[in-house]
mmCIF file of C-alpha atoms in Angstrom:
data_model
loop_
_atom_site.group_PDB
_atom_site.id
_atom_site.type_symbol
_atom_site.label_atom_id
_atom_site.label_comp_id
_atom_site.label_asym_id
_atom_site.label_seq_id
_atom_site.Cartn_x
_atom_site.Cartn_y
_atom_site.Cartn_z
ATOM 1 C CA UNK S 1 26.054 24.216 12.132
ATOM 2 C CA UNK S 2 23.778 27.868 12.343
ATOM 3 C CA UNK S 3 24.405 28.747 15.939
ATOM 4 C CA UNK S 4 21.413 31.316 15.724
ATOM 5 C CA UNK S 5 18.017 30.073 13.936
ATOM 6 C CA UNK S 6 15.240 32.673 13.583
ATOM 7 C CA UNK S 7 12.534 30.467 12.470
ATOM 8 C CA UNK S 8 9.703 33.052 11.305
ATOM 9 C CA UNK S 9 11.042 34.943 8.114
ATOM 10 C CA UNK S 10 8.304 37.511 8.683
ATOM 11 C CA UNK S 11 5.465 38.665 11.163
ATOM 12 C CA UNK S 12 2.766 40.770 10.693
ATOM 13 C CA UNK S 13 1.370 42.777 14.141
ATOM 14 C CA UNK S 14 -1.613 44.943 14.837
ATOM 15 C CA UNK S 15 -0.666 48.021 16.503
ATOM 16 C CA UNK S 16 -0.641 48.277 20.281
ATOM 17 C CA UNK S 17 -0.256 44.484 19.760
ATOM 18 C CA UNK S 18 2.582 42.456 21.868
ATOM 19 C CA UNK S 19 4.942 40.438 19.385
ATOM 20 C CA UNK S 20 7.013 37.121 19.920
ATOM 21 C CA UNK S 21 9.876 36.917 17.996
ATOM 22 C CA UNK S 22 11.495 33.194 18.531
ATOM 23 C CA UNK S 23 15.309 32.894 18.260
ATOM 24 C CA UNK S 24 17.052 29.639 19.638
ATOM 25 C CA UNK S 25 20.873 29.454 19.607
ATOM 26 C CA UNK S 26 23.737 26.114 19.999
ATOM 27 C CA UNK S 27 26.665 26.509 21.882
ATOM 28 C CA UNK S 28 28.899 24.415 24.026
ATOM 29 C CA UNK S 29 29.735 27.111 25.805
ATOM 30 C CA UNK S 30 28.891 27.703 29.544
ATOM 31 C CA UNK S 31 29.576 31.318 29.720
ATOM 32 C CA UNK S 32 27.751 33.477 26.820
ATOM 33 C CA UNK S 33 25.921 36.206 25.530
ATOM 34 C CA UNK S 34 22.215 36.883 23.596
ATOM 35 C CA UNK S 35 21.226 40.419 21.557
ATOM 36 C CA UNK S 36 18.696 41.210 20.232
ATOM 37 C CA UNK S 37 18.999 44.109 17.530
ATOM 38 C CA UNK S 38 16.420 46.149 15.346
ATOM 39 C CA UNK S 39 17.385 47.094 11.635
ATOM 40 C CA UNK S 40 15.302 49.324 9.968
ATOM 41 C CA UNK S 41 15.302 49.995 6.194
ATOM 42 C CA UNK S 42 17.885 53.044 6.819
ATOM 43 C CA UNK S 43 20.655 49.508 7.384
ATOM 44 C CA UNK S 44 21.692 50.936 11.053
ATOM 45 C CA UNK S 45 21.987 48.091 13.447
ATOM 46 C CA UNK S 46 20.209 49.658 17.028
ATOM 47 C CA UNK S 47 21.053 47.366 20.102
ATOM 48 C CA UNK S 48 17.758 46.581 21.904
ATOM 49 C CA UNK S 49 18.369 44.279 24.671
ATOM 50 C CA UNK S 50 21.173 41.860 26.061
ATOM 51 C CA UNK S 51 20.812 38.073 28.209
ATOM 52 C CA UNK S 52 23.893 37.015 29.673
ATOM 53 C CA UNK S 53 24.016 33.090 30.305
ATOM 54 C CA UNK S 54 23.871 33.337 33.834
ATOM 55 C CA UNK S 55 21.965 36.451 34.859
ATOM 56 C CA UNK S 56 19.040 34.999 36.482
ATOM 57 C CA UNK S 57 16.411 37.189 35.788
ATOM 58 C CA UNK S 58 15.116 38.172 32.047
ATOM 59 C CA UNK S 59 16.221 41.090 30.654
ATOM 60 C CA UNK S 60 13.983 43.833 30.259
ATOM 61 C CA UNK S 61 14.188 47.236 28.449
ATOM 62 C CA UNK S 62 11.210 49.410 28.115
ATOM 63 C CA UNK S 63 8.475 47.823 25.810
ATOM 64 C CA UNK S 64 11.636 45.070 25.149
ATOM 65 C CA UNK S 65 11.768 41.642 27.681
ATOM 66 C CA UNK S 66 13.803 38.557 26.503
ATOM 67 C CA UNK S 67 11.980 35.406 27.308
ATOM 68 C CA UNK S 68 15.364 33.108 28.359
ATOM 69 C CA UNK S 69 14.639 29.583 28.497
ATOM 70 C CA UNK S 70 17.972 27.912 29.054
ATOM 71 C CA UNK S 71 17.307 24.546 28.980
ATOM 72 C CA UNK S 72 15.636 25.008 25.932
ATOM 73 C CA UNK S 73 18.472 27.658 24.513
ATOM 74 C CA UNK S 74 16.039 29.719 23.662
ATOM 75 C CA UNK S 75 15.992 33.256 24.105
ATOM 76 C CA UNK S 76 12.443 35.096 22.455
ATOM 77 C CA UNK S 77 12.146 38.474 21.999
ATOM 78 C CA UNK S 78 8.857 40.601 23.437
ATOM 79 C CA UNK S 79 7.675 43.567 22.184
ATOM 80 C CA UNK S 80 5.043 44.731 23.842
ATOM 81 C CA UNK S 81 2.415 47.506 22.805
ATOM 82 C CA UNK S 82 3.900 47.858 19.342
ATOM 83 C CA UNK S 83 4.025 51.045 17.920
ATOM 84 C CA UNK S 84 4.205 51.864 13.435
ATOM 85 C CA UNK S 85 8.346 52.656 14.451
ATOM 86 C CA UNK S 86 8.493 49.112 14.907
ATOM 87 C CA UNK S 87 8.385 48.055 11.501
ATOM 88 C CA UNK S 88 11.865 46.436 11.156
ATOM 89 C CA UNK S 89 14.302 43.508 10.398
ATOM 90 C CA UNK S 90 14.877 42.099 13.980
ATOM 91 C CA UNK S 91 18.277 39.949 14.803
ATOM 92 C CA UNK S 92 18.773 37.463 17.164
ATOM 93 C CA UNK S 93 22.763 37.568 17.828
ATOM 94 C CA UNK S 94 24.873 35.234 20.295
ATOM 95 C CA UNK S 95 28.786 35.860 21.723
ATOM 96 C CA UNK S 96 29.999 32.962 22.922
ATOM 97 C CA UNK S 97 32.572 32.685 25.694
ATOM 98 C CA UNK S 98 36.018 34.461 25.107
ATOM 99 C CA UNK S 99 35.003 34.983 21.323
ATOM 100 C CA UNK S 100 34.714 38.709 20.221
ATOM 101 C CA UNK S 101 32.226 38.337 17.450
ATOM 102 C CA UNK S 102 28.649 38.269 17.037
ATOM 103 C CA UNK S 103 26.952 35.139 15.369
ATOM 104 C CA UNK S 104 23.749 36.440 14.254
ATOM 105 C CA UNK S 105 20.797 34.702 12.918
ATOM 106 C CA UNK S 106 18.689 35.435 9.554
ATOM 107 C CA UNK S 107 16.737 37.723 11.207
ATOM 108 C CA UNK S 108 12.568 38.565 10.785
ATOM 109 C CA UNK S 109 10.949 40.885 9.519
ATOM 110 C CA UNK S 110 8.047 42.432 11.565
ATOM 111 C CA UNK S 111 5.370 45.321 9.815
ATOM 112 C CA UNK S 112 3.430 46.692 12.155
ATOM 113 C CA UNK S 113 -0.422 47.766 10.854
ATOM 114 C CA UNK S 114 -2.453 50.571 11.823
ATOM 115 C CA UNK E 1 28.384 62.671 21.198
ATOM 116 C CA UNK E 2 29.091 61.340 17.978
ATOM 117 C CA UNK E 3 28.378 57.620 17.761
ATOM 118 C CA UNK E 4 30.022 55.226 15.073
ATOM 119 C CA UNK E 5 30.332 56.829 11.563
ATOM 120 C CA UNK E 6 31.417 55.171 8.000
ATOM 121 C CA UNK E 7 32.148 56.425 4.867
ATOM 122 C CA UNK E 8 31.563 56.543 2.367
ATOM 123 C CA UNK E 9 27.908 55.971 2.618
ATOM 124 C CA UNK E 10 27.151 54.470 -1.219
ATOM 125 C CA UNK E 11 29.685 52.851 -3.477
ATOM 126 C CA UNK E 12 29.995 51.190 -6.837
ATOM 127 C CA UNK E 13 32.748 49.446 -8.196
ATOM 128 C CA UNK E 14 33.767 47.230 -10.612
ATOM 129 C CA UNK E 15 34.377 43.229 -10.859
ATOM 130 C CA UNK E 16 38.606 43.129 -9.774
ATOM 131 C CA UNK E 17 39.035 46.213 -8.519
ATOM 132 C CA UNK E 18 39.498 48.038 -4.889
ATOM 133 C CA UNK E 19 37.954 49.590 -2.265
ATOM 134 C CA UNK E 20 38.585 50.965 1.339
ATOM 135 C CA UNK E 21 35.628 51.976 3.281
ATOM 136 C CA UNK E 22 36.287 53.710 6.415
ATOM 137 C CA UNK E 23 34.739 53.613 9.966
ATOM 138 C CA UNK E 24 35.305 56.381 13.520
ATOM 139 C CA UNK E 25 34.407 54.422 16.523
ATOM 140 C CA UNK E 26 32.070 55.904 19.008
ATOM 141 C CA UNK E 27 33.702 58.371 21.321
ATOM 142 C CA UNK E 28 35.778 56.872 24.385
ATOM 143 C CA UNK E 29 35.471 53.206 22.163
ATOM 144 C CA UNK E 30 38.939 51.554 21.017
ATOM 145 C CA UNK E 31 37.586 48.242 19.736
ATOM 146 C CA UNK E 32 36.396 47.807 15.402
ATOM 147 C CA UNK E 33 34.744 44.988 14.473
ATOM 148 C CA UNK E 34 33.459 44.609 10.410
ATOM 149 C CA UNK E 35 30.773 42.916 9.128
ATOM 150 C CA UNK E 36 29.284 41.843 5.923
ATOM 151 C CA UNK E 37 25.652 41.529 5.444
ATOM 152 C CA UNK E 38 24.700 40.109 1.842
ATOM 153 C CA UNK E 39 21.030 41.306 0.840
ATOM 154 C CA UNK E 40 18.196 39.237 2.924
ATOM 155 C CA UNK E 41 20.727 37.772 5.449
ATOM 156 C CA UNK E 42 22.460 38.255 9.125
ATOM 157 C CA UNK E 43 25.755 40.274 9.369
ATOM 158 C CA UNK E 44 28.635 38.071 9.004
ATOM 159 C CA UNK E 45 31.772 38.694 10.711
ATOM 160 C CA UNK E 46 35.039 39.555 9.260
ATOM 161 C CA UNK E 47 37.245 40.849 11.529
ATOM 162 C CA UNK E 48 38.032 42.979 15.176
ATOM 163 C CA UNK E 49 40.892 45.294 15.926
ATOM 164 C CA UNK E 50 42.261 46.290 18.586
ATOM 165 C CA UNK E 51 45.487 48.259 19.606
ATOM 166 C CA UNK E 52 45.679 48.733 16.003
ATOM 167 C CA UNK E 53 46.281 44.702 15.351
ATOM 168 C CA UNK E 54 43.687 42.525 13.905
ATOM 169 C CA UNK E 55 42.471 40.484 17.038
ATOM 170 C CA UNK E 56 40.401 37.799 15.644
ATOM 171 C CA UNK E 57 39.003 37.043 12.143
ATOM 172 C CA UNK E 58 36.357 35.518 10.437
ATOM 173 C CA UNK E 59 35.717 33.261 7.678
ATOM 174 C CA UNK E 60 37.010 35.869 4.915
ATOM 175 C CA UNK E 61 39.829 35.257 1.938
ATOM 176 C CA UNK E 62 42.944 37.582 2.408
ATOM 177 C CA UNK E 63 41.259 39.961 -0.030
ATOM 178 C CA UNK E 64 39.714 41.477 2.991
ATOM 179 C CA UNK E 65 42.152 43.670 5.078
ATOM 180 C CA UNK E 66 41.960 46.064 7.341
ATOM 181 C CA UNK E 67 43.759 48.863 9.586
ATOM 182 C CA UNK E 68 43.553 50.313 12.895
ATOM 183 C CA UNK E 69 45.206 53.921 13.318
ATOM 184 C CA UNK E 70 45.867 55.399 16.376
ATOM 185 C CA UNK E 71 42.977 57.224 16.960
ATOM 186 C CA UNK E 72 41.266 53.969 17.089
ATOM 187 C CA UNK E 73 38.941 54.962 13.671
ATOM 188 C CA UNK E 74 39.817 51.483 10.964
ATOM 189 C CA UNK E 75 39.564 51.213 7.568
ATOM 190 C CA UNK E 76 38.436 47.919 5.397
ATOM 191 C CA UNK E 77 40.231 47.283 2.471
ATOM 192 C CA UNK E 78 39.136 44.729 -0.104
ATOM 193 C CA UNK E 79 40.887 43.926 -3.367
ATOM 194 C CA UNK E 80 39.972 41.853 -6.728
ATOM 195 C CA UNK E 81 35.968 42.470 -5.595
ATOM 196 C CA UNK E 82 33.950 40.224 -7.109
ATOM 197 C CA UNK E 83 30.233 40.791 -7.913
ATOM 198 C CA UNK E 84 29.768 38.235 -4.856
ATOM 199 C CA UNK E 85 31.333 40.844 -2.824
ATOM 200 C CA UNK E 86 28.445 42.718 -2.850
ATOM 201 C CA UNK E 87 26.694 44.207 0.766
ATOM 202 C CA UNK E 88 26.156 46.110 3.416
ATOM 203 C CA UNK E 89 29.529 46.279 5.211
ATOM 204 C CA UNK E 90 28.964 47.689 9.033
ATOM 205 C CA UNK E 91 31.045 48.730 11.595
ATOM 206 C CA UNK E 92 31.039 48.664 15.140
ATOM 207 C CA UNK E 93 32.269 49.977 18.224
ATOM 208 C CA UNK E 94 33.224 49.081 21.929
ATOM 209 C CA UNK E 95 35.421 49.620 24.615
ATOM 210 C CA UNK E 96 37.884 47.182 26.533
ATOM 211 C CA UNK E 97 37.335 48.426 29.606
ATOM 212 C CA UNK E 98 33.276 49.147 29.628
ATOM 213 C CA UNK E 99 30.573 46.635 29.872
ATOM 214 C CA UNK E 100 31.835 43.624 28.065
ATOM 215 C CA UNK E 101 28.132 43.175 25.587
ATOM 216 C CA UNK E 102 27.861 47.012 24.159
ATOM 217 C CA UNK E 103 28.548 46.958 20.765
ATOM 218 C CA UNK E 104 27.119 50.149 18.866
ATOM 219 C CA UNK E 105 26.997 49.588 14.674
ATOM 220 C CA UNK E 106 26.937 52.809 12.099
ATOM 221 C CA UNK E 107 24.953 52.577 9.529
ATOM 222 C CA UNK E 108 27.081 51.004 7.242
ATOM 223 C CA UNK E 109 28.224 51.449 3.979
ATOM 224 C CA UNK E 110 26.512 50.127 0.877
ATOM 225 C CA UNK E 111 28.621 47.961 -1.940
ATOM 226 C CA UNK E 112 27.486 47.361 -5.324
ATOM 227 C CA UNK E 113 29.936 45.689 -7.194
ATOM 228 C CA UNK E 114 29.332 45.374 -10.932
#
C-alpha cells in the first residue's frame, strides 16, 4: 500500500498567488515524521519544511506552513505569495517511527505564471 | 561549508555492466542514505550507512551495494545494470547526534543505461 499519495499531478499558480499542495500519508505508527521537499529541474532535493506527529502546532517556514490534520493524516503544503522560483516538482515524504528512510510520494508539479 | 556532493554528475553505461557513483556527506554529517528516482516518480530508497555498515535497506536486488569509508563519504555500486536501472540516484546526509528529521540531498547523479 502507497504510504504517501499526492493526488494533483500538476498545478498551475498565478504569481503572488497562495498554493495548496494536498499530500495524505498511512501509517500505523504513533510516533512519525512529514517533509515536504522542492525539486527543481537542476534534480537537487531542497528540504522545505518538517511536521512531527506530535508537535502541536503547524509548522511554518517563511512563505512555507504545513496544514496537519491528523485525524485526517493529512498534512498540505502552503505556499504563500508565490514567486516565478517556485516553479518545481514538490514531494510529500513521511519517516515513520524507528525507520531511517523516507517514503515519498509521486510528487506535483507546480509552474508558477507571471 | 560544503553541503552533500556526488560524482560523477552524468553517466552512461551499457546493459550488464558496472558502475560506482560516489557521494561526500555534508560537513559534521556521518549518516548516507541512497535513493533511486526513475523519470516522473518519488525517490525510492535503497539503502543507509552508518559507521561504515549498511544500517537498513530497501527493496533493491543484491546488484546494488554500497560502502561507507571512514571519512563518512559512500560509494554505490551496481553491477549487471539493466536498461531498467536507469535514474536519478541521490544522496543524502545527516548526523546521529543532530536533530533527528534533517536530511540534506546533493544533486544527484544522472544514469542512462543503454
Amino acid at each position: 500500500a502507497q504510504k504517501i499519495t499526492q493526488t494533483q499531478p500538476g498545478m498551475f499558480v498565478q504569481e503572488k498567488e497562495a498554493v495548496t499542495l494536498d499530500c495524505t500519508y498511512d501509517t500505523s505508527d504513533q510516533s512519525y515524521g512529514l517533509f515536504w521537499y522542492k525539486q527543481p529541474s537542476s534534480g537537487e532535493m531542497i528540504f522545505l519544511i518538517y511536521q512531527g506527529s506530535y508537535d502541536e502546532q503547524n509548522a511554518t517556514e517563511g512563505r512555507y506552513s504545513l496544514n496537519f490534520q491528523k485525524a485526517r493524516k493529512s498534512a498540505n503544503l502552503v505556499i504563500s505569495a508565490s514567486q516565478l522560483g517556485d516553479s518545481a516538482m514538490y514531494f510529500c515524504a513521511m519517516r515513520e517511527g524507528r525507520d531511517y528512510k523516507l517514503s515519498f510520494g509521486a510528487g506535483t508539479t507546480v509552474t508558477v505564471r507571471a | 561549508d560544503a553541503g552533500v556532493t556526488q560524482s560523477p554528475t552524468h553517466l552512461i553505461k551499457t546493459r550488464g555492466q558496472q558502475v560506482t557513483l560516489r557521494c561526500s556527506p555534508k560537513s559534521g554529517h556521518d549518516t548516507v542514505s541512497w535513493y533511486q528516482q526513475a523519470l516522473g516518480q518519488g525517490p525510492q530508497f535503497i539503502f543507509q550507512y552508518y559507521e561504515e555498515e549498511e544500517r537498513q535497506r530497501g527493496n533493491f536486488p543484491d546488484r546494488f551495494s554500497g560502502h561507507q569509508f571512514p571519512n563518512y563519504s559512500s560509494e554505490l555500486n551496481v553491477n549487471a545494470l539493466l536498461l531498467g536501472d536507469s535514474a536519478l540516484y541521490l544522496c543524502a546526509s545527516s548526523s546521529s547526534g543532530g536533530s533527528s528529521y534533517e536530511q540534506y540531498f546533493g544533486p544527484g547523479t544522472r544514469l542512462t543505461v543503454t
